[in-house]
Amino acid sequence: GLTAGDLRLGRTYSVVTTLFVADGGDGFAMFKDGAKKEHIYDEIDLNIVAKYLEKTSPIYPGEEGRIVISKVKG
C-alpha cells in the first residue's frame, strides 16, 4: 500500500470517506474544496463498511507500529 512518503503533490488520489468529512467536517476543507464526489450512497456508512467486511473477511490486521505505549514519569 501507499505510505505518506509515496504521495505526490499535484496527483489525484481516490479516497473513500463519510459525507460528513467530504463536506469539510472536522476541518477537512481540502475534501470540501477539491473533492469530486462521484459516488454518494443513500445508505448509512456503517452498513456499507459492514457489508465490505462481510465480503472480505476474515481480516488479518498487521502490526503497523503507529501506536507506541510509553511509561509516563510522574
Coordinates of C-alpha atoms in Angstrom, one line a residue:
G1 CA 0.0 0.0 0.0
L2 CA 0.9 3.6 -0.2
T3 CA 2.6 5.5 2.6
A4 CA 2.6 9.2 3.2
G5 CA 6.1 9.3 1.6
D6 CA 4.7 7.8 -1.6
L7 CA 2.1 10.6 -2.1
R8 CA 3.0 13.3 -4.7
L9 CA 1.7 16.8 -4.9
G10 CA -0.4 17.5 -8.0
R11 CA -1.5 13.9 -8.4
T12 CA -5.1 12.8 -8.0
Y13 CA -6.0 10.1 -5.5
S14 CA -9.2 8.2 -4.9
V15 CA -10.4 8.1 -1.3
V16 CA -13.5 6.8 0.4
T17 CA -14.9 8.8 3.3
T18 CA -18.2 9.7 5.0
L19 CA -20.3 12.6 3.6
F20 CA -19.5 14.5 6.9
V21 CA -15.8 14.5 6.1
A22 CA -16.3 15.1 2.4
D23 CA -18.3 18.2 3.2
G24 CA -15.4 19.6 5.2
G25 CA -16.4 18.3 8.7
D26 CA -13.8 18.2 11.4
G27 CA -11.7 20.8 9.4
F28 CA -11.2 18.7 6.3
A29 CA -11.6 21.6 4.0
M30 CA -9.3 20.0 1.4
F31 CA -12.0 17.5 0.7
K32 CA -14.8 20.1 0.5
D33 CA -12.9 22.5 -1.7
G34 CA -11.2 20.0 -4.0
A35 CA -13.3 16.8 -4.0
K36 CA -15.0 15.4 -6.9
K37 CA -17.9 13.4 -5.4
E38 CA -18.5 10.6 -7.8
H39 CA -20.4 8.1 -5.7
I40 CA -22.8 9.2 -3.0
Y41 CA -24.8 6.4 -1.4
D42 CA -28.1 6.9 0.4
E43 CA -27.1 4.0 2.7
I44 CA -25.7 4.6 6.2
D45 CA -21.9 4.4 6.0
L46 CA -21.8 1.9 8.9
N47 CA -23.9 -0.5 6.8
I48 CA -21.6 0.0 3.8
V49 CA -18.5 -0.8 5.9
A50 CA -20.2 -3.9 7.5
K51 CA -21.1 -5.2 4.0
Y52 CA -17.4 -4.7 2.9
L53 CA -16.1 -6.5 6.0
E54 CA -18.5 -9.4 5.4
K55 CA -17.3 -9.8 1.8
T56 CA -13.6 -9.6 2.7
S57 CA -13.5 -11.5 6.0
P58 CA -11.5 -12.8 7.6
I59 CA -9.3 -9.8 8.1
Y60 CA -5.9 -10.2 9.5
P61 CA -4.6 -6.8 10.6
G62 CA -0.8 -6.5 10.8
E63 CA 1.2 -4.5 13.3
E64 CA 1.8 -1.1 11.8
G65 CA 3.8 0.5 14.6
R66 CA 1.5 3.6 14.7
I67 CA 0.7 3.3 18.4
V68 CA 3.5 3.4 20.9
I69 CA 3.0 2.8 24.6
S70 CA 5.5 4.5 26.8
K71 CA 5.7 4.8 30.6
V72 CA 4.9 8.3 32.0
K73 CA 7.1 9.5 34.8
G74 CA 5.0 11.1 37.5

